[in-house]
PDB file of C-alpha atoms in Angstrom:
ATOM      1  CA  UNK A   4     -78.885  -8.352  -9.636  1.00 57.00           C
ATOM      2  CA  UNK A   5     -76.502 -11.301  -9.172  1.00 68.00           C
ATOM      3  CA  UNK A   6     -77.227 -14.505 -11.046  1.00 78.00           C
ATOM      4  CA  UNK A   7     -76.000 -18.022 -10.431  1.00 83.00           C
ATOM      5  CA  UNK A   8     -73.483 -19.086 -13.090  1.00 88.00           C
ATOM      6  CA  UNK A   9     -71.538 -22.356 -13.352  1.00 89.00           C
ATOM      7  CA  UNK A  10     -68.532 -22.526 -15.699  1.00 91.00           C
ATOM      8  CA  UNK A  11     -68.594 -25.761 -17.716  1.00 91.00           C
ATOM      9  CA  UNK A  12     -65.836 -25.353 -20.285  1.00 91.00           C
ATOM     10  CA  UNK A  13     -62.998 -23.005 -21.157  1.00 93.00           C
ATOM     11  CA  UNK A  14     -60.996 -23.503 -24.332  1.00 94.00           C
ATOM     12  CA  UNK A  15     -58.819 -21.534 -26.747  1.00 95.00           C
ATOM     13  CA  UNK A  16     -60.192 -21.090 -30.272  1.00 95.00           C
ATOM     14  CA  UNK A  17     -57.480 -21.053 -32.936  1.00 95.00           C
ATOM     15  CA  UNK A  18     -57.705 -19.465 -36.363  1.00 94.00           C
ATOM     16  CA  UNK A  19     -59.224 -21.551 -39.158  1.00 92.00           C
ATOM     17  CA  UNK A  20     -56.331 -20.855 -41.550  1.00 93.00           C
ATOM     18  CA  UNK A  21     -52.805 -19.460 -41.450  1.00 93.00           C
ATOM     19  CA  UNK A  22     -52.487 -15.689 -41.034  1.00 93.00           C
ATOM     20  CA  UNK A  23     -49.543 -13.269 -41.219  1.00 90.00           C
ATOM     21  CA  UNK A  24     -47.123 -13.531 -38.295  1.00 92.00           C
ATOM     22  CA  UNK A  25     -46.117  -9.950 -37.657  1.00 90.00           C
ATOM     23  CA  UNK A  26     -45.989  -7.156 -35.121  1.00 89.00           C
ATOM     24  CA  UNK A  27     -48.755  -4.594 -35.449  1.00 88.00           C
ATOM     25  CA  UNK A  28     -47.744  -1.006 -34.744  1.00 86.00           C
ATOM     26  CA  UNK A  29     -50.100   0.901 -32.422  1.00 84.00           C
ATOM     27  CA  UNK A  30     -50.849   4.573 -32.854  1.00 82.00           C
ATOM     28  CA  UNK A  31     -50.550   7.137 -30.068  1.00 80.00           C
ATOM     29  CA  UNK A  32     -54.338   7.132 -29.807  1.00 79.00           C
ATOM     30  CA  UNK A  33     -54.235   3.377 -29.180  1.00 80.00           C
ATOM     31  CA  UNK A  34     -51.534   3.751 -26.545  1.00 81.00           C
ATOM     32  CA  UNK A  35     -53.458   6.210 -24.360  1.00 78.00           C
ATOM     33  CA  UNK A  36     -55.827   3.368 -23.507  1.00 73.00           C
ATOM     34  CA  UNK A  37     -55.115   1.387 -20.368  1.00 75.00           C
ATOM     35  CA  UNK A  38     -54.486  -2.355 -20.497  1.00 77.00           C
ATOM     36  CA  UNK A  39     -58.061  -3.350 -19.762  1.00 85.00           C
ATOM     37  CA  UNK A  40     -60.717  -5.316 -21.612  1.00 89.00           C
ATOM     38  CA  UNK A  41     -63.919  -3.520 -22.563  1.00 89.00           C
ATOM     39  CA  UNK A  42     -67.006  -5.645 -21.817  1.00 90.00           C
ATOM     40  CA  UNK A  43     -70.129  -5.973 -23.933  1.00 90.00           C
ATOM     41  CA  UNK A  44     -73.207  -8.123 -23.296  1.00 89.00           C
ATOM     42  CA  UNK A  45     -75.623  -9.561 -25.865  1.00 90.00           C
ATOM     43  CA  UNK A  46     -78.605 -11.251 -24.219  1.00 88.00           C
ATOM     44  CA  UNK A  47     -81.349 -13.073 -26.112  1.00 87.00           C
ATOM     45  CA  UNK A  48     -84.612 -14.731 -25.231  1.00 85.00           C
ATOM     46  CA  UNK A  49     -85.227 -18.092 -26.863  1.00 80.00           C
ATOM     47  CA  UNK A  50     -87.573 -17.566 -29.826  1.00 70.00           C
ATOM     48  CA  UNK A  51     -90.617 -19.839 -29.922  1.00 72.00           C
ATOM     49  CA  UNK A  52     -89.862 -23.058 -31.742  1.00 65.00           C
ATOM     50  CA  UNK A  53     -86.140 -22.293 -31.999  1.00 66.00           C
ATOM     51  CA  UNK A  54     -83.418 -24.723 -31.037  1.00 70.00           C
ATOM     52  CA  UNK A  55     -80.781 -24.064 -28.430  1.00 74.00           C
ATOM     53  CA  UNK A  56     -77.908 -21.866 -29.632  1.00 79.00           C
ATOM     54  CA  UNK A  57     -75.370 -24.245 -31.143  1.00 83.00           C
ATOM     55  CA  UNK A  58     -72.044 -23.859 -29.377  1.00 86.00           C
ATOM     56  CA  UNK A  59     -70.231 -25.693 -32.177  1.00 89.00           C
ATOM     57  CA  UNK A  60     -71.475 -23.158 -34.735  1.00 92.00           C
ATOM     58  CA  UNK A  61     -70.259 -20.265 -32.578  1.00 93.00           C
ATOM     59  CA  UNK A  62     -66.830 -21.855 -32.147  1.00 94.00           C
ATOM     60  CA  UNK A  63     -66.441 -22.690 -35.819  1.00 95.00           C
ATOM     61  CA  UNK A  64     -67.545 -19.235 -36.973  1.00 96.00           C
ATOM     62  CA  UNK A  65     -65.261 -17.587 -34.391  1.00 96.00           C
ATOM     63  CA  UNK A  66     -62.260 -19.466 -35.772  1.00 96.00           C
ATOM     64  CA  UNK A  67     -63.214 -18.226 -39.253  1.00 96.00           C
ATOM     65  CA  UNK A  68     -63.860 -14.580 -38.356  1.00 96.00           C
ATOM     66  CA  UNK A  69     -60.520 -14.432 -36.551  1.00 96.00           C
ATOM     67  CA  UNK A  70     -58.773 -14.903 -39.893  1.00 96.00           C
ATOM     68  CA  UNK A  71     -59.584 -11.408 -41.269  1.00 96.00           C
ATOM     69  CA  UNK A  72     -59.478 -10.027 -37.708  1.00 96.00           C
ATOM     70  CA  UNK A  73     -56.233 -11.891 -36.922  1.00 95.00           C
ATOM     71  CA  UNK A  74     -54.770  -9.281 -34.500  1.00 94.00           C
ATOM     72  CA  UNK A  75     -57.547 -10.211 -32.047  1.00 95.00           C
ATOM     73  CA  UNK A  76     -55.977 -13.666 -31.762  1.00 95.00           C
ATOM     74  CA  UNK A  77     -52.580 -12.228 -30.842  1.00 94.00           C
ATOM     75  CA  UNK A  78     -51.018 -10.921 -27.651  1.00 94.00           C
ATOM     76  CA  UNK A  79     -49.551  -7.631 -26.475  1.00 91.00           C
ATOM     77  CA  UNK A  80     -45.794  -7.184 -26.254  1.00 89.00           C
ATOM     78  CA  UNK A  81     -43.303  -4.404 -25.588  1.00 84.00           C
ATOM     79  CA  UNK A  82     -40.712  -3.356 -28.129  1.00 80.00           C
ATOM     80  CA  UNK A  83     -37.855  -0.895 -27.818  1.00 68.00           C
ATOM     81  CA  UNK A  84     -38.839   2.323 -29.572  1.00 65.00           C
ATOM     82  CA  UNK A  85     -35.669   3.605 -31.241  1.00 60.00           C
ATOM     83  CA  UNK A  86     -37.260   6.944 -32.014  1.00 56.00           C
ATOM     84  CA  UNK A  87     -38.235   7.700 -28.425  1.00 55.00           C
ATOM     85  CA  UNK A  88     -34.973   7.633 -26.444  1.00 59.00           C
ATOM     86  CA  UNK A  89     -34.987   3.899 -25.966  1.00 59.00           C
ATOM     87  CA  UNK A  90     -38.394   3.692 -24.324  1.00 70.00           C
ATOM     88  CA  UNK A  91     -40.525   0.589 -24.703  1.00 77.00           C
ATOM     89  CA  UNK A  92     -43.662   0.779 -26.810  1.00 82.00           C
ATOM     90  CA  UNK A  93     -46.648  -1.570 -26.883  1.00 86.00           C
ATOM     91  CA  UNK A  94     -47.325  -3.560 -30.035  1.00 89.00           C
ATOM     92  CA  UNK A  95     -49.639  -6.397 -30.982  1.00 91.00           C
ATOM     93  CA  UNK A  96     -47.807  -9.655 -31.548  1.00 93.00           C
ATOM     94  CA  UNK A  97     -49.903 -11.387 -34.215  1.00 94.00           C
ATOM     95  CA  UNK A  98     -48.836 -14.872 -33.112  1.00 94.00           C
ATOM     96  CA  UNK A  99     -52.202 -16.623 -33.654  1.00 94.00           C
ATOM     97  CA  UNK A 100     -52.378 -17.910 -30.074  1.00 94.00           C
ATOM     98  CA  UNK A 101     -56.151 -17.619 -30.236  1.00 94.00           C
ATOM     99  CA  UNK A 102     -59.124 -16.302 -28.270  1.00 96.00           C
ATOM    100  CA  UNK A 103     -60.639 -17.657 -25.071  1.00 96.00           C
ATOM    101  CA  UNK A 104     -64.060 -19.298 -25.441  1.00 96.00           C
ATOM    102  CA  UNK A 105     -65.921 -20.174 -22.236  1.00 95.00           C
ATOM    103  CA  UNK A 106     -69.259 -21.959 -21.832  1.00 94.00           C
ATOM    104  CA  UNK A 107     -71.430 -21.722 -18.713  1.00 93.00           C
ATOM    105  CA  UNK A 108     -74.941 -22.433 -17.586  1.00 91.00           C
ATOM    106  CA  UNK A 109     -77.173 -20.697 -15.083  1.00 90.00           C
ATOM    107  CA  UNK A 110     -80.050 -21.752 -12.852  1.00 88.00           C
ATOM    108  CA  UNK A 111     -81.355 -18.201 -13.213  1.00 86.00           C
ATOM    109  CA  UNK A 112     -83.629 -16.723 -15.861  1.00 86.00           C
ATOM    110  CA  UNK A 113     -83.127 -13.629 -17.958  1.00 84.00           C
ATOM    111  CA  UNK A 114     -85.856 -11.914 -15.932  1.00 82.00           C
ATOM    112  CA  UNK A 115     -83.600 -12.249 -12.878  1.00 81.00           C
ATOM    113  CA  UNK A 116     -81.237  -9.716 -14.457  1.00 81.00           C
ATOM    114  CA  UNK A 117     -83.730  -6.953 -13.708  1.00 77.00           C
ATOM    115  CA  UNK A 118     -84.189  -3.895 -15.885  1.00 72.00           C
ATOM    116  CA  UNK A 119     -80.771  -4.113 -17.640  1.00 72.00           C
ATOM    117  CA  UNK A 120     -79.655  -0.808 -16.123  1.00 67.00           C
ATOM    118  CA  UNK A 121     -76.079  -0.039 -17.165  1.00 65.00           C
ATOM    119  CA  UNK A 122     -74.140  -0.316 -13.907  1.00 65.00           C
ATOM    120  CA  UNK A 123     -70.672  -1.725 -13.104  1.00 64.00           C
ATOM    121  CA  UNK A 124     -72.322  -4.670 -11.368  1.00 67.00           C
ATOM    122  CA  UNK A 125     -74.696  -5.650 -14.167  1.00 70.00           C
ATOM    123  CA  UNK A 126     -73.912  -9.015 -15.731  1.00 70.00           C
ATOM    124  CA  UNK A 127     -70.527  -9.332 -14.037  1.00 80.00           C
ATOM    125  CA  UNK A 128     -71.005 -13.097 -13.548  1.00 84.00           C
ATOM    126  CA  UNK A 129     -71.721 -13.524 -17.257  1.00 88.00           C
ATOM    127  CA  UNK A 130     -68.402 -12.051 -18.400  1.00 90.00           C
ATOM    128  CA  UNK A 131     -65.281 -14.149 -19.020  1.00 90.00           C
ATOM    129  CA  UNK A 132     -62.514 -13.647 -16.474  1.00 89.00           C
ATOM    130  CA  UNK A 133     -59.201 -12.058 -17.457  1.00 90.00           C
ATOM    131  CA  UNK A 134     -56.090 -13.046 -15.500  1.00 89.00           C
ATOM    132  CA  UNK A 135     -53.664 -10.101 -15.641  1.00 88.00           C
ATOM    133  CA  UNK A 136     -51.204 -11.564 -13.149  1.00 88.00           C
ATOM    134  CA  UNK A 137     -48.890 -13.070 -15.780  1.00 88.00           C
ATOM    135  CA  UNK A 138     -48.124  -9.813 -17.575  1.00 86.00           C
ATOM    136  CA  UNK A 139     -49.287  -8.258 -20.823  1.00 85.00           C
ATOM    137  CA  UNK A 140     -48.146 -11.146 -23.060  1.00 88.00           C
ATOM    138  CA  UNK A 141     -49.937 -13.830 -21.077  1.00 89.00           C
ATOM    139  CA  UNK A 142     -53.629 -13.067 -21.525  1.00 91.00           C
ATOM    140  CA  UNK A 143     -55.870 -13.225 -24.615  1.00 94.00           C
ATOM    141  CA  UNK A 144     -56.948  -9.973 -26.225  1.00 95.00           C
ATOM    142  CA  UNK A 145     -60.397 -11.417 -26.991  1.00 96.00           C
ATOM    143  CA  UNK A 146     -62.447 -13.445 -24.523  1.00 96.00           C
ATOM    144  CA  UNK A 147     -65.969 -14.786 -25.074  1.00 96.00           C
ATOM    145  CA  UNK A 148     -68.398 -16.477 -22.705  1.00 95.00           C
ATOM    146  CA  UNK A 149     -71.730 -17.970 -23.662  1.00 93.00           C
ATOM    147  CA  UNK A 150     -74.146 -18.657 -20.796  1.00 92.00           C
ATOM    148  CA  UNK A 151     -77.298 -20.744 -21.139  1.00 92.00           C
ATOM    149  CA  UNK A 152     -80.186 -19.768 -18.848  1.00 90.00           C
ATOM    150  CA  UNK A 153     -82.726 -22.268 -17.550  1.00 88.00           C
ATOM    151  CA  UNK A 154     -85.481 -20.314 -19.334  1.00 85.00           C
ATOM    152  CA  UNK A 155     -83.899 -21.104 -22.709  1.00 86.00           C
ATOM    153  CA  UNK A 156     -82.312 -17.699 -23.174  1.00 87.00           C
ATOM    154  CA  UNK A 157     -78.639 -17.165 -23.776  1.00 91.00           C
ATOM    155  CA  UNK A 158     -76.049 -14.492 -23.017  1.00 91.00           C
ATOM    156  CA  UNK A 159     -73.074 -13.890 -25.290  1.00 93.00           C
ATOM    157  CA  UNK A 160     -70.601 -11.718 -23.394  1.00 93.00           C
ATOM    158  CA  UNK A 161     -67.354 -10.400 -24.821  1.00 94.00           C
ATOM    159  CA  UNK A 162     -64.226  -8.777 -23.431  1.00 94.00           C
ATOM    160  CA  UNK A 163     -61.957  -7.055 -25.964  1.00 94.00           C
ATOM    161  CA  UNK A 164     -58.679  -5.311 -25.171  1.00 92.00           C
ATOM    162  CA  UNK A 165     -59.165  -1.577 -25.670  1.00 88.00           C
ATOM    163  CA  UNK A 166     -55.812  -1.226 -27.469  1.00 88.00           C
ATOM    164  CA  UNK A 167     -57.258  -3.127 -30.431  1.00 88.00           C
ATOM    165  CA  UNK A 168     -60.636  -1.522 -31.002  1.00 85.00           C
ATOM    166  CA  UNK A 169     -62.997   1.230 -30.005  1.00 85.00           C
ATOM    167  CA  UNK A 170     -66.734   0.701 -29.690  1.00 86.00           C
ATOM    168  CA  UNK A 171     -67.478   0.992 -33.406  1.00 89.00           C
ATOM    169  CA  UNK A 172     -64.678  -1.382 -34.390  1.00 91.00           C
ATOM    170  CA  UNK A 173     -65.736  -3.895 -31.742  1.00 92.00           C
ATOM    171  CA  UNK A 174     -69.300  -3.840 -33.081  1.00 93.00           C
ATOM    172  CA  UNK A 175     -67.905  -4.327 -36.592  1.00 94.00           C
ATOM    173  CA  UNK A 176     -66.249  -7.529 -35.361  1.00 95.00           C
ATOM    174  CA  UNK A 177     -69.429  -8.778 -33.659  1.00 95.00           C
ATOM    175  CA  UNK A 178     -71.556  -8.099 -36.743  1.00 94.00           C
ATOM    176  CA  UNK A 179     -69.048  -9.866 -38.991  1.00 96.00           C
ATOM    177  CA  UNK A 180     -68.963 -12.850 -36.638  1.00 95.00           C
ATOM    178  CA  UNK A 181     -72.769 -12.961 -36.793  1.00 94.00           C
ATOM    179  CA  UNK A 182     -72.683 -12.888 -40.603  1.00 94.00           C
ATOM    180  CA  UNK A 183     -70.235 -15.790 -40.792  1.00 95.00           C
ATOM    181  CA  UNK A 184     -72.234 -17.809 -38.241  1.00 94.00           C
ATOM    182  CA  UNK A 185     -75.286 -17.423 -40.505  1.00 91.00           C
ATOM    183  CA  UNK A 186     -73.328 -18.457 -43.588  1.00 92.00           C
ATOM    184  CA  UNK A 187     -73.108 -14.950 -45.099  1.00 93.00           C
ATOM    185  CA  UNK A 188     -70.049 -13.328 -46.623  1.00 90.00           C
ATOM    186  CA  UNK A 189     -68.020 -10.603 -44.946  1.00 91.00           C
ATOM    187  CA  UNK A 190     -69.670  -7.288 -45.782  1.00 90.00           C
ATOM    188  CA  UNK A 191     -66.803  -4.940 -44.837  1.00 91.00           C
ATOM    189  CA  UNK A 192     -63.267  -6.307 -44.348  1.00 91.00           C
ATOM    190  CA  UNK A 193     -61.358  -4.733 -41.449  1.00 92.00           C
ATOM    191  CA  UNK A 194     -58.497  -2.274 -41.971  1.00 87.00           C
ATOM    192  CA  UNK A 195     -55.475  -3.612 -40.099  1.00 86.00           C
ATOM    193  CA  UNK A 196     -52.771  -1.059 -41.021  1.00 81.00           C
ATOM    194  CA  UNK A 197     -52.567   1.617 -38.315  1.00 77.00           C
ATOM    195  CA  UNK A 198     -49.572   3.427 -39.767  1.00 76.00           C
ATOM    196  CA  UNK A 199     -52.136   5.671 -41.462  1.00 73.00           C
ATOM    197  CA  UNK A 200     -52.229   7.408 -38.074  1.00 75.00           C
ATOM    198  CA  UNK A 201     -48.458   7.711 -37.733  1.00 75.00           C
ATOM    199  CA  UNK A 202     -47.006  11.195 -37.221  1.00 71.00           C
ATOM    200  CA  UNK A 203     -45.027  12.686 -40.091  1.00 65.00           C
ATOM    201  CA  UNK A 204     -41.263  12.290 -40.044  1.00 65.00           C
ATOM    202  CA  UNK A 205     -40.017  14.843 -39.181  1.00 65.00           C
ATOM    203  CA  UNK A 206     -43.078  16.127 -37.325  1.00 62.00           C
ATOM    204  CA  UNK A 207     -44.294  19.372 -38.844  1.00 64.00           C
ATOM    205  CA  UNK A 208     -47.401  21.492 -38.659  1.00 62.00           C
ATOM    206  CA  UNK A 209     -49.396  23.344 -41.282  1.00 61.00           C
ATOM    207  CA  UNK A 210     -48.301  26.914 -41.841  1.00 62.00           C
ATOM    208  CA  UNK A 211     -51.742  28.382 -41.168  1.00 64.00           C
ATOM    209  CA  UNK A 212     -52.325  26.375 -38.020  1.00 60.00           C
ATOM    210  CA  UNK A 213     -53.069  28.438 -34.920  1.00 63.00           C
ATOM    211  CA  UNK A 214     -51.421  26.796 -31.916  1.00 60.00           C
ATOM    212  CA  UNK A 215     -52.934  29.144 -29.370  1.00 62.00           C
ATOM    213  CA  UNK A 216     -56.664  28.531 -29.669  1.00 64.00           C
ATOM    214  CA  UNK A 217     -58.019  27.868 -26.174  1.00 65.00           C
ATOM    215  CA  UNK A 218     -60.747  25.258 -26.047  1.00 58.00           C
ATOM    216  CA  UNK A 219     -63.832  26.467 -24.200  1.00 64.00           C
ATOM    217  CA  UNK A 220     -65.683  23.642 -22.532  1.00 59.00           C
ATOM    218  CA  UNK A 221     -69.463  23.908 -23.050  1.00 59.00           C
ATOM    219  CA  UNK A 222     -70.044  23.101 -19.401  1.00 56.00           C
ATOM    220  CA  UNK A 223     -68.141  22.396 -16.234  1.00 53.00           C
ATOM    221  CA  UNK A 224     -69.424  19.065 -14.959  1.00 48.00           C
ATOM    222  CA  UNK A 225     -67.173  19.285 -11.940  1.00 54.00           C
ATOM    223  CA  UNK A 226     -69.117  22.159 -10.397  1.00 56.00           C
ATOM    224  CA  UNK A 227     -72.728  21.318 -11.254  1.00 58.00           C
ATOM    225  CA  UNK A 228     -73.154  18.774  -8.476  1.00 62.00           C
ATOM    226  CA  UNK A 229     -75.679  16.908 -10.633  1.00 68.00           C
ATOM    227  CA  UNK A 230     -75.918  13.147 -10.192  1.00 75.00           C
ATOM    228  CA  UNK A 231     -75.699  10.760 -13.117  1.00 73.00           C
ATOM    229  CA  UNK A 232     -79.038   9.094 -13.760  1.00 76.00           C
ATOM    230  CA  UNK A 233     -79.293   5.763 -15.584  1.00 73.00           C
ATOM    231  CA  UNK A 234     -82.486   5.225 -17.582  1.00 77.00           C
ATOM    232  CA  UNK A 235     -83.618   2.237 -19.630  1.00 78.00           C
ATOM    233  CA  UNK A 236     -85.745   2.717 -22.737  1.00 81.00           C
ATOM    234  CA  UNK A 237     -87.537  -0.329 -24.124  1.00 80.00           C
ATOM    235  CA  UNK A 238     -88.349  -0.587 -27.837  1.00 82.00           C
ATOM    236  CA  UNK A 239     -90.407  -3.199 -29.618  1.00 83.00           C
ATOM    237  CA  UNK A 240     -89.114  -4.801 -32.807  1.00 78.00           C
ATOM    238  CA  UNK A 241     -91.691  -2.799 -34.783  1.00 83.00           C
ATOM    239  CA  UNK A 242     -90.470   0.483 -33.288  1.00 82.00           C
ATOM    240  CA  UNK A 243     -86.862  -0.444 -34.025  1.00 74.00           C
ATOM    241  CA  UNK A 244     -87.634  -1.342 -37.649  1.00 75.00           C
ATOM    242  CA  UNK A 245     -89.654   1.842 -38.098  1.00 73.00           C
ATOM    243  CA  UNK A 246     -86.744   3.972 -36.857  1.00 61.00           C
ATOM    244  CA  UNK A 247     -84.368   2.276 -39.282  1.00 54.00           C
ATOM    245  CA  UNK A 248     -86.548   3.207 -42.259  1.00 53.00           C
ATOM    246  CA  UNK A 249     -86.680   6.892 -41.410  1.00 50.00           C
TER     247      UNK A 249
END
């Protein structure tokens, strides 16, 4: 369901301290991703007796968490790949240009969002807007929008370029940002070096590797005709905590 959102502020958050200025090599697995930003939504009711989410704390902690995660504050660029017949290859330019931080408010309530069913339309108004018209080096790789609802709830919505992180890595960033915002130390520093995934030079295969194994798909989804069904399962805090202890 659509909600009414009014953008109040849009700024660029810079890194709290100096970070390495370098180009970050991307693996072939990174390059198969399209130049799009993966969205994620974090929506919270206002706890009883709690103050409004402090925007200054979020900004300050974002500038700090971007230091260990400094590629997220960079931009994409193309570089001539000498090993691939002069073709251009995407890299991350770690130039510390920063991440977009937007603030909005809404005359709607969290209940107006409905049952939180995962659809392309859900929460679209709560997500920061990416302008791709200027080319790959023009837009931020990380964009954040915080929206305050009239009921006291808040939505923290993030767009992260898929070349930088998969779902697990993106969640690692969000959890680390949360830790810093609460004054905690970084639990697990990120691994920035992607050359661990680089092919061997010269490329070679293992001697006992069978190149002719045909993968058998467990099912052919293209011929079943079954429709995709979206379901929402609601858990209480007690149920969630119980599952974590098992």
